[in-house]
Amino acid sequence: MKYFNDLADFSNEEIQALITLAARLDTNPEPEALRGKVLSLLFLSPSLRTLASFQAAMTRLGGGSFVISPEMSIHGIESRPGIVMDGAAAEHIREAIPVIASYGDAIGIRAFAERKNIDADMQENEFTSLTDLIDTPYINMESAMNHPCQSLADWKTLDDLNVPANGGKFVLSWAYHPRALPLAVPAATLHMAAKRGMDVTVLRPEGFELPQALMQKAISAAEAAGGSVTETDQRSEAMQGAHIIYAKSWSSTHHYGNKINDQKLREQHLDWCVDEPWFANAKDDCRFMHCLPVRRGVVVADEILDGPRSVVIAEARNRMLAQMAVLHQMLGGAS
Ligand code: CP
């Protein structure tokens, strides 16, 4: 494996093999598998889980890692092309990335969406401009419209819970959040559940429809796997018979890049906070998923996060296991 950039690049059999490997590495540790290997981690956007889980994954497999982020004591990094660097930044990304990559056997890169122009973000212009600078194997640790590591971990969590693939009902629901957040997790989650063969419903208020290209990608994946994709703004209809509700906030696609208009619209939906009444006509054991971090009392009520429906901690632990499997395959761990 040279790149881990999008679950769409892998067959369902290849994904299942990664999940099987992740489970095996959990029960049968391989502390020598990646001895001498180094993973470079470049965080141009903040993180808790991704940063910690990649470092833990490399350590558990006997390798090492290092982290670079703009908040560290480094020279300011300039990323604009063609700029005359007479300001504060003393280092350009065009040199920084190849240097960082040259110290490792693979590199993980996180660069959130710019959220100015939806077409530029949909085309992954920023992430591609970074990966174009290197030949090293790389891992997408969250780009404008993708978060494949989260999706692989979430697929494993669904398998661990024995949630049916075909016939399983998966609700991806928008939730209120005071800020306009990226589309990466909803985009990746929608595609993951569809590719797994589930019946996926996107539940969102008007103005928060996901881009048509993302919906179409998911519909194609669902058709290939025996699932389906629908969308609605009707909560009760969406939750009917649901096995899973996966909550996430995202930006209004009607006001992408316009914080003021986005905020005016989202503030009309303060009641989109998942609490027990949401589950009235779901499966009795319907579970709550979220990638974290999550705002308590805003996105979801404490009663859900602290109750038996929540699997958010299992999801987060599966990040480490799923990434161990990716690293094992990418960096040639003995099988
Ligand atoms: N879910 C996730 O990617 O968490 P972090 O942003 O903390 O890495």
PDB file of C-alpha atoms in Angstrom, residues 80-285:
ATOM      1  CA  ARG A  80       1.062  30.692  -0.580  1.00  0.00           C
ATOM      2  CA  PRO A  81       2.581  29.984  -3.988  1.00  0.00           C
ATOM      3  CA  GLY A  82       4.744  32.674  -5.584  1.00  0.00           C
ATOM      4  CA  ILE A  83       4.887  34.830  -2.439  1.00  0.00           C
ATOM      5  CA  VAL A  84       7.810  37.149  -1.677  1.00  0.00           C
ATOM      6  CA  MET A  85       8.710  35.963   1.819  1.00  0.00           C
ATOM      7  CA  ASP A  86       9.493  39.284   3.463  1.00  0.00           C
ATOM      8  CA  GLY A  87       7.045  38.753   6.353  1.00  0.00           C
ATOM      9  CA  ALA A  88       7.162  36.685   9.558  1.00  0.00           C
ATOM     10  CA  ALA A  89       7.298  33.225   7.980  1.00  0.00           C
ATOM     11  CA  ALA A  90      10.840  32.011   7.350  1.00  0.00           C
ATOM     12  CA  GLU A  91      10.101  28.606   5.820  1.00  0.00           C
ATOM     13  CA  HIS A  92       7.986  27.684   2.819  1.00  0.00           C
ATOM     14  CA  ILE A  93       5.878  24.538   2.741  1.00  0.00           C
ATOM     15  CA  ARG A  94       7.563  23.609  -0.547  1.00  0.00           C
ATOM     16  CA  GLU A  95      10.787  22.919   1.340  1.00  0.00           C
ATOM     17  CA  ALA A  96       9.253  21.929   4.695  1.00  0.00           C
ATOM     18  CA  ILE A  97       7.190  18.997   3.404  1.00  0.00           C
ATOM     19  CA  PRO A  98       9.932  17.218   1.427  1.00  0.00           C
ATOM     20  CA  VAL A  99      12.352  17.688   4.342  1.00  0.00           C
ATOM     21  CA  ILE A 100       9.886  16.273   6.881  1.00  0.00           C
ATOM     22  CA  ALA A 101       8.999  13.414   4.519  1.00  0.00           C
ATOM     23  CA  SER A 102      12.672  12.579   3.963  1.00  0.00           C
ATOM     24  CA  TYR A 103      13.110  11.743   7.662  1.00  0.00           C
ATOM     25  CA  GLY A 104      10.452   9.035   7.636  1.00  0.00           C
ATOM     26  CA  ASP A 105       9.361   5.927   5.762  1.00  0.00           C
ATOM     27  CA  ALA A 106       5.829   7.316   5.438  1.00  0.00           C
ATOM     28  CA  ILE A 107       4.130  10.607   6.244  1.00  0.00           C
ATOM     29  CA  GLY A 108       0.722  11.418   7.688  1.00  0.00           C
ATOM     30  CA  ILE A 109      -0.703  14.814   6.738  1.00  0.00           C
ATOM     31  CA  ARG A 110      -3.650  16.708   8.230  1.00  0.00           C
ATOM     32  CA  ALA A 111      -4.863  19.851   6.491  1.00  0.00           C
ATOM     33  CA  PHE A 112      -8.486  20.871   7.043  1.00  0.00           C
ATOM     34  CA  ALA A 113     -10.558  22.568   4.375  1.00  0.00           C
ATOM     35  CA  GLU A 114      -9.906  26.240   3.742  1.00  0.00           C
ATOM     36  CA  ARG A 115     -13.713  26.672   3.621  1.00  0.00           C
ATOM     37  CA  LYS A 116     -13.620  29.644   1.273  1.00  0.00           C
ATOM     38  CA  ASN A 117     -14.603  27.976  -1.991  1.00  0.00           C
ATOM     39  CA  ILE A 118     -16.508  24.697  -2.023  1.00  0.00           C
ATOM     40  CA  ASP A 119     -15.284  23.709  -5.482  1.00  0.00           C
ATOM     41  CA  ALA A 120     -11.640  24.107  -4.443  1.00  0.00           C
ATOM     42  CA  ASP A 121     -12.306  22.063  -1.306  1.00  0.00           C
ATOM     43  CA  MET A 122     -14.221  19.399  -3.228  1.00  0.00           C
ATOM     44  CA  GLN A 123     -11.220  19.050  -5.545  1.00  0.00           C
ATOM     45  CA  GLU A 124      -8.901  18.668  -2.536  1.00  0.00           C
ATOM     46  CA  ASN A 125      -6.699  21.435  -3.957  1.00  0.00           C
ATOM     47  CA  GLU A 126      -4.777  22.075  -0.747  1.00  0.00           C
ATOM     48  CA  PHE A 127      -4.134  18.448   0.211  1.00  0.00           C
ATOM     49  CA  THR A 128      -3.090  17.576  -3.316  1.00  0.00           C
ATOM     50  CA  SER A 129      -0.742  20.566  -3.451  1.00  0.00           C
ATOM     51  CA  LEU A 130       1.013  19.067  -0.406  1.00  0.00           C
ATOM     52  CA  THR A 131       1.175  15.443  -1.517  1.00  0.00           C
ATOM     53  CA  ASP A 132       2.389  16.554  -4.967  1.00  0.00           C
ATOM     54  CA  LEU A 133       5.603  17.657  -3.218  1.00  0.00           C
ATOM     55  CA  ILE A 134       6.572  14.159  -2.010  1.00  0.00           C
ATOM     56  CA  ASP A 135       7.172  10.619  -3.244  1.00  0.00           C
ATOM     57  CA  THR A 136       6.933   9.057   0.202  1.00  0.00           C
ATOM     58  CA  PRO A 137       3.964   6.827   1.063  1.00  0.00           C
ATOM     59  CA  TYR A 138       1.372   9.018   2.729  1.00  0.00           C
ATOM     60  CA  ILE A 139      -1.717   8.797   4.899  1.00  0.00           C
ATOM     61  CA  ASN A 140      -4.591  11.269   4.782  1.00  0.00           C
ATOM     62  CA  MET A 141      -5.129  12.224   8.429  1.00  0.00           C
ATOM     63  CA  GLU A 142      -8.064  14.479   7.377  1.00  0.00           C
ATOM     64  CA  SER A 143      -8.280  16.660   4.341  1.00  0.00           C
ATOM     65  CA  ALA A 144     -10.976  18.996   3.061  1.00  0.00           C
ATOM     66  CA  MET A 145     -13.459  16.243   2.189  1.00  0.00           C
ATOM     67  CA  ASN A 146     -12.063  13.022   3.603  1.00  0.00           C
ATOM     68  CA  HIS A 147     -11.076  11.317   6.837  1.00  0.00           C
ATOM     69  CA  PRO A 148     -10.338   7.716   5.814  1.00  0.00           C
ATOM     70  CA  CYS A 149      -8.703   6.748   9.126  1.00  0.00           C
ATOM     71  CA  GLN A 150     -11.874   7.723  10.999  1.00  0.00           C
ATOM     72  CA  SER A 151     -13.964   5.789   8.500  1.00  0.00           C
ATOM     73  CA  LEU A 152     -11.883   2.620   8.719  1.00  0.00           C
ATOM     74  CA  ALA A 153     -12.133   2.747  12.514  1.00  0.00           C
ATOM     75  CA  ASP A 154     -15.880   3.378  12.345  1.00  0.00           C
ATOM     76  CA  TRP A 155     -16.377   0.446   9.957  1.00  0.00           C
ATOM     77  CA  LYS A 156     -14.530  -1.745  12.491  1.00  0.00           C
ATOM     78  CA  THR A 157     -16.731  -0.396  15.290  1.00  0.00           C
ATOM     79  CA  LEU A 158     -19.855  -1.331  13.311  1.00  0.00           C
ATOM     80  CA  ASP A 159     -18.428  -4.834  12.766  1.00  0.00           C
ATOM     81  CA  ASP A 160     -17.519  -5.142  16.469  1.00  0.00           C
ATOM     82  CA  LEU A 161     -21.139  -4.271  17.340  1.00  0.00           C
ATOM     83  CA  ASN A 162     -22.474  -6.830  14.827  1.00  0.00           C
ATOM     84  CA  VAL A 163     -24.499  -4.111  13.108  1.00  0.00           C
ATOM     85  CA  PRO A 164     -25.762  -5.739   9.907  1.00  0.00           C
ATOM     86  CA  ALA A 165     -24.141  -4.514   6.706  1.00  0.00           C
ATOM     87  CA  ASN A 166     -26.996  -5.285   4.313  1.00  0.00           C
ATOM     88  CA  GLY A 167     -30.236  -4.407   6.076  1.00  0.00           C
ATOM     89  CA  GLY A 168     -28.555  -2.236   8.703  1.00  0.00           C
ATOM     90  CA  LYS A 169     -30.000   1.272   8.958  1.00  0.00           C
ATOM     91  CA  PHE A 170     -27.462   4.064   9.438  1.00  0.00           C
ATOM     92  CA  VAL A 171     -28.563   7.655  10.081  1.00  0.00           C
ATOM     93  CA  LEU A 172     -25.958  10.368   9.486  1.00  0.00           C
ATOM     94  CA  SER A 173     -27.446  13.368  11.253  1.00  0.00           C
ATOM     95  CA  TRP A 174     -26.447  16.998  11.209  1.00  0.00           C
ATOM     96  CA  ALA A 175     -26.321  18.480  14.713  1.00  0.00           C
ATOM     97  CA  TYR A 176     -26.109  22.032  15.952  1.00  0.00           C
ATOM     98  CA  HIS A 177     -22.676  23.497  16.677  1.00  0.00           C
ATOM     99  CA  PRO A 178     -21.844  27.169  17.155  1.00  0.00           C
ATOM    100  CA  ARG A 179     -19.229  27.119  14.387  1.00  0.00           C
ATOM    101  CA  ALA A 180     -19.265  26.188  10.719  1.00  0.00           C
ATOM    102  CA  LEU A 181     -17.314  22.926  10.637  1.00  0.00           C
ATOM    103  CA  PRO A 182     -15.719  21.083   7.684  1.00  0.00           C
ATOM    104  CA  LEU A 183     -17.487  18.470   5.572  1.00  0.00           C
ATOM    105  CA  ALA A 184     -14.685  15.898   5.815  1.00  0.00           C
ATOM    106  CA  VAL A 185     -16.228  13.620   8.456  1.00  0.00           C
ATOM    107  CA  PRO A 186     -19.796  13.651   7.103  1.00  0.00           C
ATOM    108  CA  ALA A 187     -18.459  13.047   3.585  1.00  0.00           C
ATOM    109  CA  ALA A 188     -16.258  10.152   4.662  1.00  0.00           C
ATOM    110  CA  THR A 189     -18.883   8.681   7.003  1.00  0.00           C
ATOM    111  CA  LEU A 190     -21.639   8.777   4.400  1.00  0.00           C
ATOM    112  CA  HIS A 191     -19.439   6.972   1.908  1.00  0.00           C
ATOM    113  CA  MET A 192     -18.197   4.434   4.473  1.00  0.00           C
ATOM    114  CA  ALA A 193     -21.692   3.379   5.570  1.00  0.00           C
ATOM    115  CA  ALA A 194     -22.875   3.186   1.964  1.00  0.00           C
ATOM    116  CA  LYS A 195     -19.829   1.171   0.894  1.00  0.00           C
ATOM    117  CA  ARG A 196     -20.472  -1.206   3.800  1.00  0.00           C
ATOM    118  CA  GLY A 197     -23.858  -1.896   2.170  1.00  0.00           C
ATOM    119  CA  MET A 198     -26.069  -0.184   4.738  1.00  0.00           C
ATOM    120  CA  ASP A 199     -29.304   1.718   4.182  1.00  0.00           C
ATOM    121  CA  VAL A 200     -28.082   5.232   4.867  1.00  0.00           C
ATOM    122  CA  THR A 201     -30.262   8.250   5.579  1.00  0.00           C
ATOM    123  CA  VAL A 202     -28.754  11.729   5.711  1.00  0.00           C
ATOM    124  CA  LEU A 203     -30.850  13.735   8.173  1.00  0.00           C
ATOM    125  CA  ARG A 204     -30.240  17.470   7.910  1.00  0.00           C
ATOM    126  CA  PRO A 205     -32.132  20.760   7.940  1.00  0.00           C
ATOM    127  CA  GLU A 206     -32.667  22.639   4.713  1.00  0.00           C
ATOM    128  CA  GLY A 207     -29.517  24.505   3.760  1.00  0.00           C
ATOM    129  CA  PHE A 208     -27.238  21.734   5.045  1.00  0.00           C
ATOM    130  CA  GLU A 209     -27.594  19.316   2.133  1.00  0.00           C
ATOM    131  CA  LEU A 210     -24.311  17.601   1.336  1.00  0.00           C
ATOM    132  CA  PRO A 211     -22.851  18.403  -2.111  1.00  0.00           C
ATOM    133  CA  GLN A 212     -24.412  16.386  -4.919  1.00  0.00           C
ATOM    134  CA  ALA A 213     -21.057  14.872  -5.898  1.00  0.00           C
ATOM    135  CA  LEU A 214     -20.666  13.428  -2.383  1.00  0.00           C
ATOM    136  CA  MET A 215     -24.215  12.082  -2.433  1.00  0.00           C
ATOM    137  CA  GLN A 216     -23.645  10.509  -5.845  1.00  0.00           C
ATOM    138  CA  LYS A 217     -20.370   8.905  -4.741  1.00  0.00           C
ATOM    139  CA  ALA A 218     -22.225   7.354  -1.795  1.00  0.00           C
ATOM    140  CA  ILE A 219     -25.179   6.242  -3.937  1.00  0.00           C
ATOM    141  CA  SER A 220     -22.796   4.468  -6.338  1.00  0.00           C
ATOM    142  CA  ALA A 221     -21.006   2.767  -3.430  1.00  0.00           C
ATOM    143  CA  ALA A 222     -24.317   1.698  -1.892  1.00  0.00           C
ATOM    144  CA  GLU A 223     -25.588   0.301  -5.197  1.00  0.00           C
ATOM    145  CA  ALA A 224     -22.432  -1.781  -5.567  1.00  0.00           C
ATOM    146  CA  ALA A 225     -22.767  -3.133  -2.021  1.00  0.00           C
ATOM    147  CA  GLY A 226     -26.536  -3.720  -1.886  1.00  0.00           C
ATOM    148  CA  GLY A 227     -27.399  -0.687   0.227  1.00  0.00           C
ATOM    149  CA  SER A 228     -29.169   2.623  -0.356  1.00  0.00           C
ATOM    150  CA  VAL A 229     -28.818   6.347   0.311  1.00  0.00           C
ATOM    151  CA  THR A 230     -31.660   8.775   1.012  1.00  0.00           C
ATOM    152  CA  GLU A 231     -31.920  12.211   2.626  1.00  0.00           C
ATOM    153  CA  THR A 232     -34.585  14.008   4.607  1.00  0.00           C
ATOM    154  CA  ASP A 233     -35.165  16.786   7.122  1.00  0.00           C
ATOM    155  CA  GLN A 234     -37.770  14.675   8.965  1.00  0.00           C
ATOM    156  CA  ARG A 235     -36.251  13.286  12.166  1.00  0.00           C
ATOM    157  CA  SER A 236     -38.918  10.702  12.999  1.00  0.00           C
ATOM    158  CA  GLU A 237     -38.930   9.309   9.465  1.00  0.00           C
ATOM    159  CA  ALA A 238     -35.126   9.099   9.423  1.00  0.00           C
ATOM    160  CA  MET A 239     -34.850   7.383  12.800  1.00  0.00           C
ATOM    161  CA  GLN A 240     -37.512   4.733  12.081  1.00  0.00           C
ATOM    162  CA  GLY A 241     -35.820   1.363  12.718  1.00  0.00           C
ATOM    163  CA  ALA A 242     -32.322   2.869  12.892  1.00  0.00           C
ATOM    164  CA  HIS A 243     -29.443   0.719  14.168  1.00  0.00           C
ATOM    165  CA  ILE A 244     -27.056   3.676  14.324  1.00  0.00           C
ATOM    166  CA  ILE A 245     -27.221   7.436  14.555  1.00  0.00           C
ATOM    167  CA  TYR A 246     -23.934   9.128  13.684  1.00  0.00           C
ATOM    168  CA  ALA A 247     -24.117  12.798  14.661  1.00  0.00           C
ATOM    169  CA  LYS A 248     -21.915  15.506  13.202  1.00  0.00           C
ATOM    170  CA  SER A 249     -22.208  19.182  12.504  1.00  0.00           C
ATOM    171  CA  TRP A 250     -21.097  20.665   9.217  1.00  0.00           C
ATOM    172  CA  SER A 251     -21.170  23.938   7.304  1.00  0.00           C
ATOM    173  CA  SER A 252     -24.182  25.101   5.350  1.00  0.00           C
ATOM    174  CA  THR A 253     -23.555  24.283   1.721  1.00  0.00           C
ATOM    175  CA  HIS A 254     -25.850  27.203   0.798  1.00  0.00           C
ATOM    176  CA  HIS A 255     -23.551  29.662   2.588  1.00  0.00           C
ATOM    177  CA  TYR A 256     -20.163  27.932   2.264  1.00  0.00           C
ATOM    178  CA  GLY A 257     -17.397  30.353   3.238  1.00  0.00           C
ATOM    179  CA  ASN A 258     -19.888  32.959   4.479  1.00  0.00           C
ATOM    180  CA  LYS A 259     -19.675  32.722   8.278  1.00  0.00           C
ATOM    181  CA  ILE A 260     -22.362  35.305   8.994  1.00  0.00           C
ATOM    182  CA  ASN A 261     -25.053  33.781   6.796  1.00  0.00           C
ATOM    183  CA  ASP A 262     -24.098  30.271   7.882  1.00  0.00           C
ATOM    184  CA  GLN A 263     -24.437  31.313  11.523  1.00  0.00           C
ATOM    185  CA  LYS A 264     -27.844  32.947  10.934  1.00  0.00           C
ATOM    186  CA  LEU A 265     -29.092  29.706   9.408  1.00  0.00           C
ATOM    187  CA  ARG A 266     -27.591  27.292  11.948  1.00  0.00           C
ATOM    188  CA  GLU A 267     -28.954  29.314  14.873  1.00  0.00           C
ATOM    189  CA  GLN A 268     -32.446  28.422  13.683  1.00  0.00           C
ATOM    190  CA  HIS A 269     -31.634  24.802  14.569  1.00  0.00           C
ATOM    191  CA  LEU A 270     -30.447  24.940  18.166  1.00  0.00           C
ATOM    192  CA  ASP A 271     -32.769  22.013  18.908  1.00  0.00           C
ATOM    193  CA  TRP A 272     -30.701  19.650  16.759  1.00  0.00           C
ATOM    194  CA  CYS A 273     -29.041  18.247  19.899  1.00  0.00           C
ATOM    195  CA  VAL A 274     -29.354  14.448  20.098  1.00  0.00           C
ATOM    196  CA  ASP A 275     -31.216  13.316  23.206  1.00  0.00           C
ATOM    197  CA  GLU A 276     -33.285  10.284  24.185  1.00  0.00           C
ATOM    198  CA  PRO A 277     -36.532  11.367  22.448  1.00  0.00           C
ATOM    199  CA  TRP A 278     -34.666  11.148  19.123  1.00  0.00           C
ATOM    200  CA  PHE A 279     -34.594   7.354  19.600  1.00  0.00           C
ATOM    201  CA  ALA A 280     -38.377   6.945  20.056  1.00  0.00           C
ATOM    202  CA  ASN A 281     -38.881   4.823  16.943  1.00  0.00           C
ATOM    203  CA  ALA A 282     -35.326   3.575  16.436  1.00  0.00           C
ATOM    204  CA  LYS A 283     -34.204   0.019  17.244  1.00  0.00           C
ATOM    205  CA  ASP A 284     -34.203  -0.487  21.021  1.00  0.00           C
ATOM    206  CA  ASP A 285     -30.429  -0.936  20.972  1.00  0.00           C
TER     207      ASP A 285
END
